[in-house]
Short mmCIF file of C-alpha atoms in Angstrom, two decimals:
data_model
loop_
_atom_site.label_atom_id
_atom_site.label_comp_id
_atom_site.label_asym_id
_atom_site.label_seq_id
_atom_site.Cartn_x
_atom_site.Cartn_y
_atom_site.Cartn_z
CA MET E 1 -83.01 -61.96 29.17
CA THR E 2 -82.75 -61.28 25.44
CA ARG E 3 -84.70 -63.74 23.29
CA PRO E 4 -83.54 -65.07 19.89
CA ASN E 5 -84.06 -62.49 17.10
CA GLN E 6 -84.92 -59.84 19.67
CA ARG E 7 -83.76 -56.31 18.93
CA THR E 8 -82.21 -53.94 21.46
CA VAL E 9 -82.82 -50.27 22.23
CA LEU E 10 -80.50 -48.24 24.47
CA LEU E 11 -82.47 -45.72 26.52
CA VAL E 12 -80.61 -42.72 27.95
CA SER E 13 -82.31 -42.02 31.28
CA ASP E 14 -81.70 -40.43 34.66
CA TYR E 15 -83.98 -43.06 36.21
CA LEU E 16 -83.74 -46.83 36.54
CA PRO E 17 -86.77 -49.15 36.69
CA THR E 18 -85.81 -50.06 40.27
CA ASP E 19 -85.89 -46.46 41.54
CA PRO E 20 -88.83 -45.26 43.67
CA GLY E 21 -91.54 -43.04 42.25
CA GLY E 22 -93.90 -42.81 39.32
CA ARG E 23 -91.32 -42.19 36.60
CA ALA E 24 -89.46 -45.37 37.52
CA GLU E 25 -92.75 -47.28 37.47
CA LYS E 26 -93.46 -46.05 33.94
CA LEU E 27 -89.97 -47.11 32.88
CA ALA E 28 -90.33 -50.57 34.44
CA THR E 29 -93.69 -51.04 32.74
CA ARG E 30 -92.27 -49.96 29.39
CA GLU E 31 -89.41 -52.44 29.82
CA VAL E 32 -91.85 -55.33 30.27
CA LEU E 33 -94.22 -54.28 27.48
CA LEU E 34 -91.41 -53.69 24.97
CA ASP E 35 -89.96 -57.11 25.77
CA GLU E 36 -93.31 -58.64 24.84
CA ARG E 37 -93.09 -56.82 21.51
CA GLY E 38 -89.61 -58.04 20.60
CA TRP E 39 -87.46 -55.23 22.02
CA ASN E 40 -84.91 -55.57 24.80
CA LEU E 41 -84.61 -52.29 26.74
CA VAL E 42 -81.13 -51.47 28.07
CA ILE E 43 -80.70 -48.40 30.28
CA CYS E 44 -77.77 -46.02 30.03
CA PRO E 45 -78.00 -44.25 33.43
CA VAL E 46 -77.06 -40.58 33.73
CA ASP E 47 -75.99 -39.39 37.18
CA GLU E 48 -76.07 -35.98 38.86
CA PRO E 49 -74.57 -33.40 38.67
CA TYR E 50 -75.49 -33.69 35.01
CA VAL E 51 -73.04 -31.18 33.54
CA LEU E 52 -70.05 -32.85 35.19
CA THR E 53 -71.16 -36.39 34.40
CA LEU E 54 -72.17 -35.78 30.76
CA PRO E 55 -68.85 -37.07 29.31
CA VAL E 56 -69.04 -40.10 31.60
CA ALA E 57 -72.56 -40.86 30.42
CA ILE E 58 -71.49 -40.64 26.78
CA ILE E 59 -68.58 -43.01 27.29
CA ARG E 60 -70.82 -45.37 29.26
CA GLY E 61 -73.45 -45.28 26.55
CA VAL E 62 -71.01 -46.03 23.75
CA ARG E 63 -69.62 -49.01 25.67
CA MET E 64 -73.12 -50.31 26.41
CA ALA E 65 -74.21 -49.87 22.80
CA ARG E 66 -71.30 -52.02 21.62
CA LYS E 67 -71.61 -54.58 24.41
CA HIS E 68 -75.33 -55.16 23.88
CA ASP E 69 -75.27 -54.89 20.07
CA VAL E 70 -77.78 -52.05 20.21
CA ASP E 71 -80.02 -51.31 17.20
CA VAL E 72 -81.49 -47.94 18.20
CA VAL E 73 -80.40 -45.19 20.63
CA HIS E 74 -83.35 -43.63 22.43
CA SER E 75 -83.33 -40.50 24.61
CA ILE E 76 -86.21 -39.09 26.63
CA ASN E 77 -86.39 -35.84 28.61
CA ASN E 78 -86.49 -34.43 31.30
CA PRO E 79 -83.73 -33.36 31.97
CA PHE E 80 -83.43 -31.89 28.49
CA HIS E 81 -79.73 -32.59 27.96
CA LEU E 82 -80.41 -36.35 27.85
CA HIS E 83 -81.15 -35.73 24.17
CA LEU E 84 -77.67 -34.29 23.70
CA ILE E 85 -76.18 -37.46 25.22
CA GLY E 86 -78.38 -39.65 23.02
CA PHE E 87 -77.33 -37.74 19.90
CA VAL E 88 -73.60 -38.07 20.63
CA ILE E 89 -73.88 -41.80 21.41
CA SER E 90 -75.81 -42.43 18.19
CA LEU E 91 -73.27 -40.38 16.21
CA LEU E 92 -70.26 -42.21 17.64
CA CYS E 93 -71.87 -45.62 17.16
CA GLY E 94 -73.45 -44.95 13.78
CA LEU E 95 -76.93 -45.86 15.04
CA PRO E 96 -80.38 -44.36 14.44
CA TRP E 97 -81.52 -41.92 17.13
CA LEU E 98 -85.06 -41.77 18.52
CA ALA E 99 -85.77 -38.59 20.50
CA GLU E 100 -88.90 -38.75 22.67
CA LEU E 101 -90.45 -35.76 24.39
CA ARG E 102 -91.93 -36.77 27.73
CA ASP E 103 -92.24 -33.06 28.54
CA ALA E 104 -92.08 -30.02 26.30
CA LEU E 105 -88.62 -28.51 25.88
CA VAL E 106 -89.13 -24.82 25.07
CA THR E 107 -92.79 -24.48 26.08
CA ASP E 108 -92.31 -26.06 29.52
CA PRO E 109 -94.20 -23.68 31.86
CA ASP E 110 -91.54 -24.07 34.53
CA VAL E 111 -88.93 -22.42 32.26
CA ALA E 112 -88.89 -18.62 32.03
CA ALA E 113 -88.82 -17.29 28.47
CA GLY E 114 -85.49 -15.65 27.70
CA SER E 115 -83.64 -17.35 30.56
CA ALA E 116 -80.41 -19.29 30.13
CA ARG E 117 -82.35 -22.55 30.53
CA TYR E 118 -84.81 -21.42 27.88
CA HIS E 119 -82.05 -20.77 25.34
CA ALA E 120 -80.29 -24.04 26.19
CA ARG E 121 -83.55 -25.92 25.68
CA ARG E 122 -84.12 -24.11 22.39
CA LEU E 123 -80.72 -25.26 21.14
CA VAL E 124 -81.42 -28.85 22.18
CA GLU E 125 -84.85 -28.72 20.53
CA GLN E 126 -83.25 -27.48 17.32
CA LEU E 127 -80.77 -30.35 17.54
CA VAL E 128 -83.59 -32.85 18.01
CA VAL E 129 -85.55 -31.50 15.05
CA SER E 130 -82.54 -31.33 12.73
CA ARG E 131 -80.60 -34.47 13.64
CA ALA E 132 -82.87 -37.12 15.20
CA THR E 133 -83.81 -40.01 12.95
CA LYS E 134 -87.29 -39.89 14.46
CA VAL E 135 -89.00 -37.56 16.94
CA VAL E 136 -92.02 -38.68 18.97
CA TRP E 137 -94.00 -36.93 21.68
CA ILE E 138 -96.69 -38.25 23.97
CA ASP E 139 -100.14 -36.75 23.64
CA GLY E 140 -101.04 -34.69 26.69
CA ILE E 141 -97.84 -32.67 27.16
CA GLN E 142 -97.80 -28.89 26.68
CA LEU E 143 -97.48 -28.92 22.91
CA PRO E 144 -100.13 -27.89 20.41
CA PRO E 145 -100.56 -30.35 17.51
CA ASP E 146 -99.05 -27.91 15.00
CA TYR E 147 -96.11 -26.85 17.20
CA PHE E 148 -93.25 -28.22 15.09
CA ARG E 149 -94.86 -27.18 11.81
CA THR E 150 -95.22 -23.58 12.99
CA GLN E 151 -91.90 -23.31 14.85
CA TYR E 152 -89.80 -25.12 12.26
CA PRO E 153 -91.60 -24.66 8.93
CA ASP E 154 -88.56 -25.69 6.88
CA HIS E 155 -87.64 -28.83 8.80
CA ASN E 156 -87.70 -32.28 7.23
CA ALA E 157 -87.75 -34.19 10.49
CA ASP E 158 -89.87 -37.30 10.92
CA ILE E 159 -92.12 -36.26 13.82
CA GLU E 160 -95.06 -38.20 15.23
CA ARG E 161 -97.46 -37.81 18.13
CA LEU E 162 -97.95 -40.97 20.21
CA PRO E 163 -101.14 -41.85 22.15
CA PHE E 164 -101.81 -40.77 25.73
CA LEU E 165 -99.59 -42.39 28.36
CA GLY E 166 -102.44 -44.50 29.77
CA PHE E 167 -102.24 -46.91 32.69
CA VAL E 168 -101.61 -50.58 33.47
CA PRO E 169 -104.91 -52.12 34.67
CA ASP E 170 -103.33 -55.07 36.48
CA ARG E 171 -101.27 -52.77 38.72
CA PHE E 172 -104.50 -51.46 40.23
CA GLU E 173 -106.82 -54.44 39.99
CA ASP E 174 -104.42 -56.67 41.96
CA ALA E 175 -103.26 -54.11 44.54
CA GLY E 176 -106.14 -54.06 47.01
CA ALA E 177 -107.50 -50.92 48.65
CA ALA E 178 -106.83 -49.01 51.85
CA ALA E 179 -109.78 -48.71 54.26
CA TYR E 180 -110.98 -45.31 55.51
CA ASP E 181 -113.78 -44.56 58.00
CA THR E 182 -114.30 -40.99 56.79
CA PHE E 183 -114.91 -39.60 53.31
CA THR E 184 -111.36 -39.34 51.97
CA ILE E 185 -110.02 -37.48 48.96
CA THR E 186 -106.37 -37.93 47.94
CA TYR E 187 -103.86 -35.83 46.03
CA ALA E 188 -100.71 -37.62 44.82
CA GLY E 189 -97.95 -35.70 43.09
CA SER E 190 -95.93 -32.50 42.92
CA PHE E 191 -96.66 -28.82 43.32
CA TYR E 192 -94.79 -26.04 41.50
CA PRO E 193 -94.28 -22.67 43.25
CA GLY E 194 -96.08 -19.83 41.53
CA TRP E 195 -97.77 -22.14 39.07
CA LEU E 196 -99.53 -25.18 40.53
CA GLU E 197 -100.24 -24.82 44.25
CA PRO E 198 -103.04 -25.94 46.60
CA PHE E 199 -104.28 -22.52 47.80
CA SER E 200 -107.45 -22.36 45.71
CA PHE E 201 -108.45 -25.85 46.77
CA LEU E 202 -107.84 -25.01 50.44
CA ASP E 203 -110.09 -21.96 50.03
CA GLY E 204 -112.85 -24.22 48.72
CA LEU E 205 -112.23 -26.76 51.46
CA ASN E 206 -112.61 -23.97 54.03
CA GLN E 207 -116.00 -23.05 52.59
CA PHE E 208 -117.07 -26.70 52.44
CA ILE E 209 -116.34 -27.10 56.14
CA ARG E 210 -118.12 -23.84 57.04
CA ASP E 211 -121.19 -24.67 54.96
CA ALA E 212 -121.40 -28.33 55.91
CA ASP E 213 -119.20 -30.04 58.46
CA ASP E 214 -115.72 -31.43 58.84
CA ASP E 215 -116.62 -35.03 58.07
CA ILE E 216 -113.85 -35.25 55.47
CA VAL E 217 -110.15 -36.11 55.25
CA VAL E 218 -107.88 -34.70 52.54
CA GLN E 219 -104.62 -36.55 51.99
CA PHE E 220 -101.63 -35.00 50.22
CA TYR E 221 -98.91 -37.42 49.11
CA GLY E 222 -95.81 -35.74 47.75
CA ASP E 223 -94.90 -32.06 47.92
CA TRP E 224 -95.99 -30.13 50.99
CA CYS E 225 -94.18 -27.17 52.49
CA ASP E 226 -94.41 -24.88 55.53
CA GLU E 227 -96.17 -22.22 53.45
CA TYR E 228 -98.97 -24.62 52.53
CA GLN E 229 -99.25 -25.82 56.10
CA GLN E 230 -99.50 -22.26 57.40
CA TYR E 231 -102.17 -21.46 54.82
CA ALA E 232 -104.15 -24.53 55.89
CA GLU E 233 -103.93 -23.42 59.53
CA ASP E 234 -104.87 -19.82 58.73
CA HIS E 235 -107.93 -21.06 56.83
CA ALA E 236 -108.97 -23.54 59.54
CA VAL E 237 -108.64 -26.67 57.40
CA ASP E 238 -105.50 -28.13 58.97
CA THR E 239 -107.63 -30.43 61.16
CA VAL E 240 -108.84 -32.36 58.09
CA VAL E 241 -105.60 -32.28 56.09
CA ARG E 242 -103.15 -35.20 56.32
CA THR E 243 -99.74 -34.84 54.67
CA HIS E 244 -97.26 -37.50 53.57
CA GLY E 245 -94.07 -37.54 51.56
CA PHE E 246 -93.59 -39.29 48.26
CA VAL E 247 -94.00 -43.05 48.44
CA PRO E 248 -93.18 -45.82 45.93
CA HIS E 249 -95.80 -46.34 43.26
CA GLU E 250 -96.86 -49.71 44.64
CA GLU E 251 -97.69 -48.00 47.96
CA ILE E 252 -99.78 -45.18 46.51
CA VAL E 253 -101.97 -47.52 44.45
CA PRO E 254 -103.93 -48.99 47.43
CA VAL E 255 -104.31 -45.46 48.79
CA LEU E 256 -105.91 -44.29 45.54
CA ASN E 257 -108.01 -47.44 45.26
CA GLY E 258 -109.39 -46.94 48.76
CA SER E 259 -110.07 -43.20 48.50
CA ASP E 260 -113.59 -41.94 47.90
CA ALA E 261 -112.28 -39.40 45.37
CA VAL E 262 -108.97 -38.15 44.02
CA LEU E 263 -107.81 -34.56 43.58
CA TYR E 264 -106.17 -32.86 40.61
CA ILE E 265 -105.00 -29.24 40.85
CA GLY E 266 -104.29 -27.67 37.48
CA GLY E 267 -104.47 -23.93 38.09
CA THR E 268 -105.25 -21.18 35.61
CA ASP E 269 -101.91 -20.51 33.91
CA GLU E 270 -102.46 -20.61 30.13
CA LYS E 271 -99.17 -22.45 29.68
CA ASN E 272 -100.89 -25.44 31.30
CA ALA E 273 -103.86 -25.29 28.95
CA ARG E 274 -102.94 -28.35 26.86
CA ASN E 275 -101.56 -30.54 29.63
CA VAL E 276 -103.07 -33.92 30.51
CA PRO E 277 -100.63 -34.90 33.28
CA SER E 278 -99.39 -38.40 34.00
CA LYS E 279 -101.05 -38.51 37.44
CA ILE E 280 -104.44 -38.50 35.69
CA TRP E 281 -103.81 -42.03 34.43
CA ASP E 282 -103.26 -43.39 37.93
CA TYR E 283 -106.41 -41.58 39.00
CA ILE E 284 -108.40 -43.14 36.15
CA ALA E 285 -106.95 -46.58 36.88
CA SER E 286 -108.16 -46.34 40.48
CA ARG E 287 -111.70 -45.81 39.15
CA ARG E 288 -112.23 -43.08 41.72
CA PRO E 289 -114.06 -39.88 40.73
CA ILE E 290 -111.70 -36.98 40.05
CA LEU E 291 -112.15 -33.51 41.51
CA ALA E 292 -110.29 -31.27 39.08
CA VAL E 293 -109.61 -27.76 40.39
CA VAL E 294 -108.55 -26.27 37.07
CA ASP E 295 -109.61 -23.69 34.51
CA PRO E 296 -112.70 -25.30 32.89
CA SER E 297 -111.42 -24.38 29.42
CA PHE E 298 -108.20 -26.40 29.79
CA ARG E 299 -107.81 -29.66 27.92
CA VAL E 300 -107.64 -31.81 31.06
CA ALA E 301 -110.97 -30.33 32.21
CA THR E 302 -112.73 -31.09 28.93
CA PHE E 303 -111.13 -34.55 28.91
CA ILE E 304 -112.49 -35.35 32.39
CA GLU E 305 -115.95 -34.04 31.58
CA GLU E 306 -116.11 -35.67 28.15
CA HIS E 307 -115.45 -39.10 29.65
CA ASP E 308 -117.51 -38.60 32.85
CA LEU E 309 -114.42 -39.12 34.98
CA GLY E 310 -115.21 -36.53 37.64
CA VAL E 311 -116.19 -32.98 38.48
CA VAL E 312 -114.44 -29.78 37.37
CA ALA E 313 -114.36 -26.68 39.61
CA SER E 314 -112.83 -23.31 38.79
CA PRO E 315 -109.83 -22.32 40.97
CA ASP E 316 -111.23 -18.79 40.99
CA ASP E 317 -114.45 -19.81 42.78
CA PRO E 318 -114.16 -21.35 46.29
CA ALA E 319 -117.94 -21.89 46.34
CA GLU E 320 -117.67 -24.01 43.21
CA VAL E 321 -114.92 -26.12 44.79
CA ALA E 322 -117.07 -26.54 47.92
CA THR E 323 -120.08 -27.57 45.83
CA ALA E 324 -118.00 -30.14 43.96
CA LEU E 325 -116.74 -31.59 47.25
CA ARG E 326 -120.28 -31.80 48.52
CA GLN E 327 -121.43 -33.49 45.32
CA LEU E 328 -118.74 -36.13 45.65
CA ARG E 329 -119.20 -36.59 49.40
CA ASP E 330 -122.96 -37.08 48.98
CA GLY E 331 -122.55 -39.63 46.18
CA GLN E 332 -124.19 -37.47 43.51
CA PHE E 333 -121.54 -38.30 40.90
CA HIS E 334 -122.10 -41.71 39.32
CA GLY E 335 -118.94 -42.00 37.22
CA ALA E 336 -117.95 -43.36 33.85
CA SER E 337 -118.88 -46.62 32.20
CA THR E 338 -116.53 -49.61 32.40
CA ALA E 339 -115.71 -49.16 28.71
CA VAL E 340 -114.18 -45.76 29.41
CA TYR E 341 -111.81 -47.15 32.02
CA GLU E 342 -110.72 -49.89 29.61
CA ARG E 343 -110.00 -47.43 26.84
CA PHE E 344 -106.74 -45.95 28.08
CA SER E 345 -104.35 -48.87 28.49
CA ARG E 346 -100.58 -48.28 28.51
CA SER E 347 -100.36 -51.06 25.92
CA GLN E 348 -101.66 -48.70 23.24
CA LEU E 349 -98.73 -46.34 23.73
CA VAL E 350 -96.14 -49.13 23.72
CA ASP E 351 -97.72 -50.71 20.64
CA GLU E 352 -97.07 -47.48 18.76
CA LEU E 353 -93.59 -47.06 20.23
CA ALA E 354 -92.65 -50.60 19.18
CA ARG E 355 -93.97 -49.88 15.68
CA VAL E 356 -91.72 -46.80 15.49
CA LEU E 357 -88.69 -48.79 16.68
CA ASP E 358 -89.43 -51.55 14.15
CA SER E 359 -89.59 -49.02 11.32
CA MET E 360 -86.29 -47.45 12.38
CA TYR E 361 -84.60 -50.86 12.56
CA GLU E 362 -85.89 -51.86 9.15
CA ALA E 363 -84.85 -48.55 7.57
CA ALA E 364 -81.32 -48.97 8.95
CA GLU E 365 -80.90 -52.47 7.51
#
């Protein structure tokens, strides 16, 4: 319910706060935190197939902007064309446009350079830089700090980097914890063919079992395919691997809380070098040690080590992965201080986002 003197932002999104999954949880949390800061969040939903429903979404957004007396139009990718919808709605309604990058547009490692998607994203990025009232991007996505300055040296866009995504402490502190009889490590999230896949971890798990024993359970929540299952069987680790589909965020939280450790797989592709993925914040919130199977030079690796959040093992060295598993299983890792876990609250991000929205509202007055 909108409070007196509260302002309204229209967010163009392909997710609703009531949808399952982590992205919907982040949206629901943002809705609550923005409300506390004087902003009513209204969602303009965009349906699939996106190309066919784009005109419908624009018409819907214009009607919602007028109905709710919207002050700012806000678009957030992915998919990338949500920015195009946000731009058109803001243009038709004469409203300021905030373009937020949740993921990189052109430098997204899942997009092949020179492909049709690459060129479409480049055009949308150019639109964002040239026409958005304000551009913000969340720290931790695959963008170097000087990206816009080097790619668009002549632009006059108002561009700002926001803090890390962070987590909501109460979501984890009040959720309880699953109980496991065996040392349990959990992976929650997606894999990406040819880029981020579990093979290197399974190689290390195989060596751990051969060198020690099989007193371990590895849980995968999310993506798992026949190829991964066959690899696990061929490397004699299928007996300790448990696979599950994606579950709602409120269901994965007790799983993470009850695990003995959590698993991050970041690979060795240089395009992932600057990424600090959103799953890391759930891992930190669970206060479980993180096993990061990722190039040690990548930003997420240095972030984990700098804050004593877990152990980093190179994907190129199965023995190193096995040693890290053994270290965690034997309780040799003591973890970060309480202050570190309290440092990365989602409130910090929304504080800055609300400040940006306030400044756009005041400038439009």
